[in-house]
């Protein structure tokens, strides 16, 4: 029988899944933040959701468990199961089913007082020891369901009447399927798809970044804070520090890598008066603060900085770093020039002749460009950085590669 206990605190589950199954590859003995019993309880719960996607490796330090998934064979993100394992109290369940039985017909419109009376007299009175719900409790639950789109309300005079929504799922199942697997907070689309019933699915994904599902709650909170132009207090985890730290920031924009799916928050850090980059999977909690009148100014500042960002590095420098290199290609390799044009980002591409072109850019951090530049190594004939230390490092790495393969060659 599957381990089916529901959860109240998703932050704890998120931490375990991140530490053990996504990034950590830790053994049971290496994890010292909680007791061994807590670890075993959470492991059984997580494996009940992801059993078919689990793998393990035996090492001298112990057994390491991890997620092993061929994302090309999946149509739906399996990590969304964690969000759907939410617990409810007995009272929540009782109110839920009685409420929707009373309002089963969308044409029925009742006030909170009328619903409370019907619930007491027609549903609960038959029990020897009936549960009792006051009208304020019912009204709060009705307001919650209106916010979720399950119910609708209308005001006539001083009375607010509630009725069942005629449909919570729009006629766009294909769009929901695509959204749920590709968009930020896609778990919302997954919940809606659960209401669609059996349907034909048309999408499969070659690059399927599933781990972002664990950060959906943090991302949603940040989007709401940005919409209201508020500052925020975040609890941020760093692998360099033993304990999480607290930062006061102004969230400005979220960047998502198309290479690995990782999500980053670009924010104004009040204590250092600069724009900084934060990984979403390292943010443990988010608390909204006061509205900031200079939100538009800070976001405009980010727009200016972004024109010289290759990745997510936004260093507060007064000078930019220059990089340029020349690429040579054969007659049948026109795709190299096309690729440079397509991937140049904030750089420019100048065609020198029919078989060579020059790429140049002004950026805040050349280090971010190294992996991309290396993909052109066999065709680069000349390269220069304004930072001589970085240029020497690049050339040294290249010479080491030539030596390793026992071939001659080099750059001018």
PDB file of N, CA and C in Angstrom, residues 86-145:
ATOM      1  N   UNK A  86      -1.847  17.767  -0.179  1.00  0.00           N
ATOM      2  CA  UNK A  86      -2.124  18.744   0.868  1.00  0.00           C
ATOM      3  C   UNK A  86      -3.145  18.189   1.853  1.00  0.00           C
ATOM      4  N   UNK A  87      -2.929  18.460   3.118  1.00  0.00           N
ATOM      5  CA  UNK A  87      -3.822  17.909   4.138  1.00  0.00           C
ATOM      6  C   UNK A  87      -4.976  18.866   4.442  1.00  0.00           C
ATOM      7  N   UNK A  88      -6.070  18.301   4.963  1.00  0.00           N
ATOM      8  CA  UNK A  88      -7.239  19.070   5.367  1.00  0.00           C
ATOM      9  C   UNK A  88      -7.709  18.550   6.727  1.00  0.00           C
ATOM     10  N   UNK A  89      -8.307  19.424   7.523  1.00  0.00           N
ATOM     11  CA  UNK A  89      -8.874  18.991   8.797  1.00  0.00           C
ATOM     12  C   UNK A  89     -10.217  18.305   8.553  1.00  0.00           C
ATOM     13  N   UNK A  90     -10.711  17.619   9.561  1.00  0.00           N
ATOM     14  CA  UNK A  90     -12.033  16.987   9.463  1.00  0.00           C
ATOM     15  C   UNK A  90     -13.108  18.028   9.171  1.00  0.00           C
ATOM     16  N   UNK A  91     -12.954  19.199   9.796  1.00  0.00           N
ATOM     17  CA  UNK A  91     -13.934  20.259   9.556  1.00  0.00           C
ATOM     18  C   UNK A  91     -13.899  20.755   8.123  1.00  0.00           C
ATOM     19  N   UNK A  92     -12.704  20.907   7.562  1.00  0.00           N
ATOM     20  CA  UNK A  92     -12.578  21.331   6.162  1.00  0.00           C
ATOM     21  C   UNK A  92     -13.311  20.362   5.233  1.00  0.00           C
ATOM     22  N   UNK A  93     -13.073  19.078   5.447  1.00  0.00           N
ATOM     23  CA  UNK A  93     -13.674  18.060   4.577  1.00  0.00           C
ATOM     24  C   UNK A  93     -15.191  18.050   4.727  1.00  0.00           C
ATOM     25  N   UNK A  94     -15.665  18.153   5.977  1.00  0.00           N
ATOM     26  CA  UNK A  94     -17.111  18.142   6.225  1.00  0.00           C
ATOM     27  C   UNK A  94     -17.794  19.310   5.536  1.00  0.00           C
ATOM     28  N   UNK A  95     -17.261  20.520   5.744  1.00  0.00           N
ATOM     29  CA  UNK A  95     -17.851  21.704   5.120  1.00  0.00           C
ATOM     30  C   UNK A  95     -17.806  21.591   3.608  1.00  0.00           C
ATOM     31  N   UNK A  96     -16.697  21.126   3.068  1.00  0.00           N
ATOM     32  CA  UNK A  96     -16.511  21.079   1.614  1.00  0.00           C
ATOM     33  C   UNK A  96     -17.607  20.261   0.936  1.00  0.00           C
ATOM     34  N   UNK A  97     -17.805  19.042   1.393  1.00  0.00           N
ATOM     35  CA  UNK A  97     -18.742  18.166   0.694  1.00  0.00           C
ATOM     36  C   UNK A  97     -20.205  18.561   0.934  1.00  0.00           C
ATOM     37  N   UNK A  98     -20.517  19.002   2.147  1.00  0.00           N
ATOM     38  CA  UNK A  98     -21.890  19.443   2.406  1.00  0.00           C
ATOM     39  C   UNK A  98     -22.191  20.714   1.607  1.00  0.00           C
ATOM     40  N   UNK A  99     -21.229  21.636   1.579  1.00  0.00           N
ATOM     41  CA  UNK A  99     -21.421  22.901   0.881  1.00  0.00           C
ATOM     42  C   UNK A  99     -21.701  22.684  -0.607  1.00  0.00           C
ATOM     43  N   UNK A 100     -20.934  21.815  -1.232  1.00  0.00           N
ATOM     44  CA  UNK A 100     -21.128  21.610  -2.670  1.00  0.00           C
ATOM     45  C   UNK A 100     -22.330  20.722  -2.972  1.00  0.00           C
ATOM     46  N   UNK A 101     -22.785  19.977  -1.978  1.00  0.00           N
ATOM     47  CA  UNK A 101     -24.047  19.253  -2.164  1.00  0.00           C
ATOM     48  C   UNK A 101     -25.222  20.227  -2.108  1.00  0.00           C
ATOM     49  N   UNK A 102     -25.155  21.182  -1.179  1.00  0.00           N
ATOM     50  CA  UNK A 102     -26.208  22.195  -1.083  1.00  0.00           C
ATOM     51  C   UNK A 102     -26.264  23.043  -2.352  1.00  0.00           C
ATOM     52  N   UNK A 103     -25.100  23.379  -2.897  1.00  0.00           N
ATOM     53  CA  UNK A 103     -25.022  24.261  -4.074  1.00  0.00           C
ATOM     54  C   UNK A 103     -24.744  23.475  -5.356  1.00  0.00           C
ATOM     55  N   UNK A 104     -25.233  22.228  -5.419  1.00  0.00           N
ATOM     56  CA  UNK A 104     -24.926  21.399  -6.592  1.00  0.00           C
ATOM     57  C   UNK A 104     -25.528  21.975  -7.878  1.00  0.00           C
ATOM     58  N   UNK A 105     -26.656  22.669  -7.745  1.00  0.00           N
ATOM     59  CA  UNK A 105     -27.319  23.263  -8.900  1.00  0.00           C
ATOM     60  C   UNK A 105     -26.849  24.714  -9.042  1.00  0.00           C
ATOM     61  N   UNK A 106     -26.224  25.088 -10.161  1.00  0.00           N
ATOM     62  CA  UNK A 106     -25.731  26.462 -10.321  1.00  0.00           C
ATOM     63  C   UNK A 106     -26.819  27.527 -10.234  1.00  0.00           C
ATOM     64  N   UNK A 107     -28.094  27.123 -10.392  1.00  0.00           N
ATOM     65  CA  UNK A 107     -29.171  28.116 -10.330  1.00  0.00           C
ATOM     66  C   UNK A 107     -29.561  28.457  -8.891  1.00  0.00           C
ATOM     67  N   UNK A 108     -29.117  27.640  -7.921  1.00  0.00           N
ATOM     68  CA  UNK A 108     -29.430  27.872  -6.506  1.00  0.00           C
ATOM     69  C   UNK A 108     -28.529  28.985  -5.974  1.00  0.00           C
ATOM     70  N   UNK A 109     -29.133  30.005  -5.376  1.00  0.00           N
ATOM     71  CA  UNK A 109     -28.384  31.136  -4.836  1.00  0.00           C
ATOM     72  C   UNK A 109     -28.793  31.354  -3.385  1.00  0.00           C
ATOM     73  N   UNK A 110     -27.840  31.203  -2.460  1.00  0.00           N
ATOM     74  CA  UNK A 110     -28.142  31.254  -1.030  1.00  0.00           C
ATOM     75  C   UNK A 110     -27.141  32.164  -0.315  1.00  0.00           C
ATOM     76  N   UNK A 111     -27.598  32.753   0.808  1.00  0.00           N
ATOM     77  CA  UNK A 111     -26.707  33.547   1.643  1.00  0.00           C
ATOM     78  C   UNK A 111     -25.946  32.628   2.591  1.00  0.00           C
ATOM     79  N   UNK A 112     -24.917  33.174   3.252  1.00  0.00           N
ATOM     80  CA  UNK A 112     -24.147  32.384   4.220  1.00  0.00           C
ATOM     81  C   UNK A 112     -25.046  31.911   5.356  1.00  0.00           C
ATOM     82  N   UNK A 113     -25.979  32.766   5.807  1.00  0.00           N
ATOM     83  CA  UNK A 113     -26.892  32.373   6.879  1.00  0.00           C
ATOM     84  C   UNK A 113     -27.806  31.238   6.462  1.00  0.00           C
ATOM     85  N   UNK A 114     -28.340  31.290   5.252  1.00  0.00           N
ATOM     86  CA  UNK A 114     -29.220  30.226   4.761  1.00  0.00           C
ATOM     87  C   UNK A 114     -28.458  28.912   4.626  1.00  0.00           C
ATOM     88  N   UNK A 115     -27.224  28.992   4.149  1.00  0.00           N
ATOM     89  CA  UNK A 115     -26.416  27.769   4.011  1.00  0.00           C
ATOM     90  C   UNK A 115     -26.123  27.170   5.376  1.00  0.00           C
ATOM     91  N   UNK A 116     -25.795  28.023   6.350  1.00  0.00           N
ATOM     92  CA  UNK A 116     -25.521  27.532   7.708  1.00  0.00           C
ATOM     93  C   UNK A 116     -26.742  26.834   8.302  1.00  0.00           C
ATOM     94  N   UNK A 117     -27.924  27.423   8.111  1.00  0.00           N
ATOM     95  CA  UNK A 117     -29.148  26.818   8.650  1.00  0.00           C
ATOM     96  C   UNK A 117     -29.417  25.465   7.990  1.00  0.00           C
ATOM     97  N   UNK A 118     -29.303  25.385   6.663  1.00  0.00           N
ATOM     98  CA  UNK A 118     -29.544  24.119   5.949  1.00  0.00           C
ATOM     99  C   UNK A 118     -28.543  23.053   6.395  1.00  0.00           C
ATOM    100  N   UNK A 119     -27.298  23.471   6.570  1.00  0.00           N
ATOM    101  CA  UNK A 119     -26.264  22.524   6.999  1.00  0.00           C
ATOM    102  C   UNK A 119     -26.581  21.960   8.377  1.00  0.00           C
ATOM    103  N   UNK A 120     -27.029  22.821   9.307  1.00  0.00           N
ATOM    104  CA  UNK A 120     -27.345  22.373  10.673  1.00  0.00           C
ATOM    105  C   UNK A 120     -28.583  21.490  10.709  1.00  0.00           C
ATOM    106  N   UNK A 121     -29.659  21.929  10.011  1.00  0.00           N
ATOM    107  CA  UNK A 121     -30.956  21.246  10.140  1.00  0.00           C
ATOM    108  C   UNK A 121     -31.091  20.015   9.263  1.00  0.00           C
ATOM    109  N   UNK A 122     -30.483  20.020   8.078  1.00  0.00           N
ATOM    110  CA  UNK A 122     -30.713  18.933   7.137  1.00  0.00           C
ATOM    111  C   UNK A 122     -29.545  17.967   6.987  1.00  0.00           C
ATOM    112  N   UNK A 123     -28.357  18.359   7.415  1.00  0.00           N
ATOM    113  CA  UNK A 123     -27.187  17.504   7.221  1.00  0.00           C
ATOM    114  C   UNK A 123     -26.569  17.008   8.523  1.00  0.00           C
ATOM    115  N   UNK A 124     -26.483  17.871   9.529  1.00  0.00           N
ATOM    116  CA  UNK A 124     -25.761  17.515  10.744  1.00  0.00           C
ATOM    117  C   UNK A 124     -26.655  17.101  11.901  1.00  0.00           C
ATOM    118  N   UNK A 125     -27.942  17.473  11.840  1.00  0.00           N
ATOM    119  CA  UNK A 125     -28.844  17.209  12.978  1.00  0.00           C
ATOM    120  C   UNK A 125     -29.052  15.727  13.225  1.00  0.00           C
ATOM    121  N   UNK A 126     -28.845  14.892  12.200  1.00  0.00           N
ATOM    122  CA  UNK A 126     -29.091  13.456  12.359  1.00  0.00           C
ATOM    123  C   UNK A 126     -28.024  12.724  13.135  1.00  0.00           C
ATOM    124  N   UNK A 127     -26.904  13.357  13.427  1.00  0.00           N
ATOM    125  CA  UNK A 127     -25.832  12.695  14.169  1.00  0.00           C
ATOM    126  C   UNK A 127     -26.078  12.810  15.660  1.00  0.00           C
ATOM    127  N   UNK A 128     -25.646  11.777  16.406  1.00  0.00           N
ATOM    128  CA  UNK A 128     -25.848  11.801  17.862  1.00  0.00           C
ATOM    129  C   UNK A 128     -25.026  12.913  18.505  1.00  0.00           C
ATOM    130  N   UNK A 129     -23.813  13.136  17.978  1.00  0.00           N
ATOM    131  CA  UNK A 129     -22.988  14.243  18.467  1.00  0.00           C
ATOM    132  C   UNK A 129     -22.575  15.060  17.237  1.00  0.00           C
ATOM    133  N   UNK A 130     -23.461  15.934  16.756  1.00  0.00           N
ATOM    134  CA  UNK A 130     -23.189  16.656  15.503  1.00  0.00           C
ATOM    135  C   UNK A 130     -22.109  17.719  15.680  1.00  0.00           C
ATOM    136  N   UNK A 131     -21.373  17.942  14.586  1.00  0.00           N
ATOM    137  CA  UNK A 131     -20.439  19.061  14.560  1.00  0.00           C
ATOM    138  C   UNK A 131     -21.244  20.347  14.408  1.00  0.00           C
ATOM    139  N   UNK A 132     -20.717  21.430  14.932  1.00  0.00           N
ATOM    140  CA  UNK A 132     -21.400  22.719  14.847  1.00  0.00           C
ATOM    141  C   UNK A 132     -20.446  23.731  14.211  1.00  0.00           C
ATOM    142  N   UNK A 133     -20.934  24.402  13.160  1.00  0.00           N
ATOM    143  CA  UNK A 133     -20.152  25.436  12.490  1.00  0.00           C
ATOM    144  C   UNK A 133     -20.910  26.750  12.590  1.00  0.00           C
ATOM    145  N   UNK A 134     -20.234  27.797  13.054  1.00  0.00           N
ATOM    146  CA  UNK A 134     -20.918  29.085  13.126  1.00  0.00           C
ATOM    147  C   UNK A 134     -20.897  29.758  11.749  1.00  0.00           C
ATOM    148  N   UNK A 135     -21.736  30.779  11.623  1.00  0.00           N
ATOM    149  CA  UNK A 135     -21.903  31.426  10.331  1.00  0.00           C
ATOM    150  C   UNK A 135     -20.616  32.091   9.840  1.00  0.00           C
ATOM    151  N   UNK A 136     -19.791  32.608  10.752  1.00  0.00           N
ATOM    152  CA  UNK A 136     -18.549  33.276  10.350  1.00  0.00           C
ATOM    153  C   UNK A 136     -17.585  32.280   9.695  1.00  0.00           C
ATOM    154  N   UNK A 137     -17.564  31.038  10.212  1.00  0.00           N
ATOM    155  CA  UNK A 137     -16.709  29.999   9.626  1.00  0.00           C
ATOM    156  C   UNK A 137     -17.168  29.669   8.211  1.00  0.00           C
ATOM    157  N   UNK A 138     -18.479  29.529   8.033  1.00  0.00           N
ATOM    158  CA  UNK A 138     -19.028  29.231   6.708  1.00  0.00           C
ATOM    159  C   UNK A 138     -18.758  30.376   5.747  1.00  0.00           C
ATOM    160  N   UNK A 139     -18.895  31.605   6.244  1.00  0.00           N
ATOM    161  CA  UNK A 139     -18.670  32.763   5.383  1.00  0.00           C
ATOM    162  C   UNK A 139     -17.209  32.826   4.912  1.00  0.00           C
ATOM    163  N   UNK A 140     -16.264  32.518   5.810  1.00  0.00           N
ATOM    164  CA  UNK A 140     -14.848  32.500   5.427  1.00  0.00           C
ATOM    165  C   UNK A 140     -14.572  31.449   4.363  1.00  0.00           C
ATOM    166  N   UNK A 141     -15.202  30.275   4.519  1.00  0.00           N
ATOM    167  CA  UNK A 141     -15.004  29.207   3.541  1.00  0.00           C
ATOM    168  C   UNK A 141     -15.623  29.589   2.198  1.00  0.00           C
ATOM    169  N   UNK A 142     -16.788  30.234   2.224  1.00  0.00           N
ATOM    170  CA  UNK A 142     -17.420  30.687   0.979  1.00  0.00           C
ATOM    171  C   UNK A 142     -16.537  31.712   0.271  1.00  0.00           C
ATOM    172  N   UNK A 143     -15.972  32.641   1.042  1.00  0.00           N
ATOM    173  CA  UNK A 143     -15.102  33.662   0.459  1.00  0.00           C
ATOM    174  C   UNK A 143     -13.854  33.022  -0.148  1.00  0.00           C
ATOM    175  N   UNK A 144     -13.322  32.005   0.526  1.00  0.00           N
ATOM    176  CA  UNK A 144     -12.143  31.293   0.003  1.00  0.00           C
ATOM    177  C   UNK A 144     -12.460  30.634  -1.334  1.00  0.00           C
ATOM    178  N   UNK A 145     -13.627  29.981  -1.434  1.00  0.00           N
ATOM    179  CA  UNK A 145     -13.998  29.285  -2.661  1.00  0.00           C
ATOM    180  C   UNK A 145     -14.318  30.262  -3.794  1.00  0.00           C
TER     181      UNK A 145
END
